[in-house]
Every structure is written in C-alpha cells, then in structure tokens.
C-alpha cells in the first residue's frame, strides 16, 4: 500500500522485502554457510595485525586441521555451522 498527499493505493510491483525473500528462498543454506566462512577467512587473512596471536585459523572442518604447536597462541574462529549455545 502506498500513500501520497492523503491518497492511498495498492501497487502491483513487488516490494523490496518480497524481492529479498524470493531471492533468499532460491539460495541453498549450505552454500550460504560455505560463502560466509570463505568471506570471513579472506577478511581475517587480509588483516595485517593479528594482535597477540601467532596465527588465526578460520572455520576448520575438524580439530585435526588445528595443529598442536608448542610455541605461541593460535586463535581459532569456528564456522557458522557451530554457533555458541
């Protein structure tokens, strides 16, 4: 429903919310998870300053991908499949 100068009417064109919902319904959830993890990894790896961490590892598939090294502190950022409860 639209309004202008006290006049109201319905439009046949799709609203922005409807367009976004239609596009979201076309995308697979697994693809979204993989894309978010990849973009987060690119962002973190592009940072010049890692703070006090010797390494930052983003979205490892399993704990086997995180090496046990004697020296330094490593930050591990879990993927979107593993939210904090």
C-alpha positions as YAML, in Angstrom:
chain: A
units: angstrom
residues:
- id: 1
  name: UNK
  ca: [0.00, 0.00, 0.00]
- id: 2
  name: UNK
  ca: [1.32, 3.42, -0.93]
- id: 3
  name: UNK
  ca: [0.36, 6.85, 0.35]
- id: 4
  name: UNK
  ca: [0.94, 10.34, -1.02]
- id: 5
  name: UNK
  ca: [-0.82, 13.61, -0.14]
- id: 6
  name: UNK
  ca: [-3.64, 11.81, 1.65]
- id: 7
  name: UNK
  ca: [-4.25, 9.39, -1.23]
- id: 8
  name: UNK
  ca: [-3.76, 5.66, -0.83]
- id: 9
  name: UNK
  ca: [-3.33, 2.93, -3.44]
- id: 10
  name: UNK
  ca: [-2.02, -0.58, -3.96]
- id: 11
  name: UNK
  ca: [0.79, -1.29, -6.38]
- id: 12
  name: UNK
  ca: [1.19, -4.46, -8.42]
- id: 13
  name: UNK
  ca: [5.01, -4.29, -8.27]
- id: 14
  name: UNK
  ca: [6.86, -6.40, -5.71]
- id: 15
  name: UNK
  ca: [8.17, -4.70, -2.59]
- id: 16
  name: UNK
  ca: [11.84, -4.79, -1.66]
- id: 17
  name: UNK
  ca: [11.07, -7.23, 1.18]
- id: 18
  name: UNK
  ca: [9.28, -9.57, -1.22]
- id: 19
  name: UNK
  ca: [12.16, -9.45, -3.72]
- id: 20
  name: UNK
  ca: [14.68, -10.20, -0.94]
- id: 21
  name: UNK
  ca: [12.57, -13.08, 0.38]
- id: 22
  name: UNK
  ca: [12.24, -14.58, -3.11]
- id: 23
  name: UNK
  ca: [15.98, -14.39, -3.73]
- id: 24
  name: UNK
  ca: [16.75, -15.86, -0.29]
- id: 25
  name: UNK
  ca: [14.43, -18.78, -0.98]
- id: 26
  name: UNK
  ca: [16.41, -19.60, -4.13]
- id: 27
  name: UNK
  ca: [19.75, -19.94, -2.31]
- id: 28
  name: UNK
  ca: [20.74, -23.18, -0.59]
- id: 29
  name: UNK
  ca: [21.57, -22.85, 3.11]
- id: 30
  name: UNK
  ca: [24.75, -24.93, 2.76]
- id: 31
  name: UNK
  ca: [26.04, -22.61, 0.03]
- id: 32
  name: UNK
  ca: [25.39, -19.61, 2.27]
- id: 33
  name: UNK
  ca: [27.35, -21.21, 5.13]
- id: 34
  name: UNK
  ca: [30.32, -22.00, 2.88]
- id: 35
  name: UNK
  ca: [30.29, -18.49, 1.39]
- id: 36
  name: UNK
  ca: [30.18, -16.81, 4.81]
- id: 37
  name: UNK
  ca: [33.08, -18.95, 6.07]
- id: 38
  name: UNK
  ca: [35.11, -18.18, 2.92]
- id: 39
  name: UNK
  ca: [34.49, -14.43, 3.13]
- id: 40
  name: UNK
  ca: [35.34, -14.41, 6.84]
- id: 41
  name: UNK
  ca: [38.56, -16.29, 6.09]
- id: 42
  name: UNK
  ca: [39.51, -13.78, 3.37]
- id: 43
  name: UNK
  ca: [38.85, -10.89, 5.72]
- id: 44
  name: UNK
  ca: [40.84, -12.33, 8.64]
- id: 45
  name: UNK
  ca: [43.75, -13.38, 6.42]
- id: 46
  name: UNK
  ca: [43.83, -9.88, 4.94]
- id: 47
  name: UNK
  ca: [44.37, -8.25, 8.32]
- id: 48
  name: UNK
  ca: [47.92, -7.04, 8.83]
- id: 49
  name: UNK
  ca: [47.74, -7.01, 12.64]
- id: 50
  name: UNK
  ca: [46.76, -10.26, 14.34]
- id: 51
  name: UNK
  ca: [47.13, -8.79, 17.81]
- id: 52
  name: UNK
  ca: [48.75, -11.14, 20.30]
- id: 53
  name: UNK
  ca: [48.08, -14.25, 18.22]
- id: 54
  name: UNK
  ca: [50.77, -16.05, 16.25]
- id: 55
  name: UNK
  ca: [48.12, -17.41, 13.89]
- id: 56
  name: UNK
  ca: [44.39, -17.13, 13.30]
- id: 57
  name: UNK
  ca: [42.57, -20.06, 11.75]
- id: 58
  name: UNK
  ca: [39.05, -19.60, 10.38]
- id: 59
  name: UNK
  ca: [36.38, -22.31, 10.10]
- id: 60
  name: UNK
  ca: [38.42, -25.52, 10.28]
- id: 61
  name: UNK
  ca: [36.47, -28.59, 9.16]
- id: 62
  name: UNK
  ca: [37.66, -30.55, 12.20]
- id: 63
  name: UNK
  ca: [40.03, -30.25, 15.15]
- id: 64
  name: UNK
  ca: [42.59, -32.24, 13.14]
- id: 65
  name: UNK
  ca: [43.16, -29.14, 11.00]
- id: 66
  name: UNK
  ca: [44.34, -27.17, 14.04]
- id: 67
  name: UNK
  ca: [47.97, -28.10, 14.71]
- id: 68
  name: UNK
  ca: [49.25, -28.56, 18.26]
- id: 69
  name: UNK
  ca: [52.34, -26.36, 18.32]
- id: 70
  name: UNK
  ca: [54.46, -25.75, 21.38]
- id: 71
  name: UNK
  ca: [55.10, -22.04, 20.86]
- id: 72
  name: UNK
  ca: [52.67, -19.17, 20.56]
- id: 73
  name: UNK
  ca: [48.97, -18.69, 20.82]
- id: 74
  name: UNK
  ca: [46.60, -19.57, 17.98]
- id: 75
  name: UNK
  ca: [43.05, -18.20, 17.65]
- id: 76
  name: UNK
  ca: [40.50, -20.50, 16.05]
- id: 77
  name: UNK
  ca: [37.30, -18.95, 14.70]
- id: 78
  name: UNK
  ca: [34.58, -21.56, 14.34]
- id: 79
  name: UNK
  ca: [32.41, -21.63, 11.24]
- id: 80
  name: UNK
  ca: [28.76, -20.65, 11.12]
- id: 81
  name: UNK
  ca: [27.71, -24.30, 11.50]
- id: 82
  name: UNK
  ca: [28.90, -24.20, 15.12]
- id: 83
  name: UNK
  ca: [27.12, -21.33, 16.91]
- id: 84
  name: UNK
  ca: [27.68, -20.61, 20.60]
- id: 85
  name: UNK
  ca: [24.85, -22.00, 22.73]
...
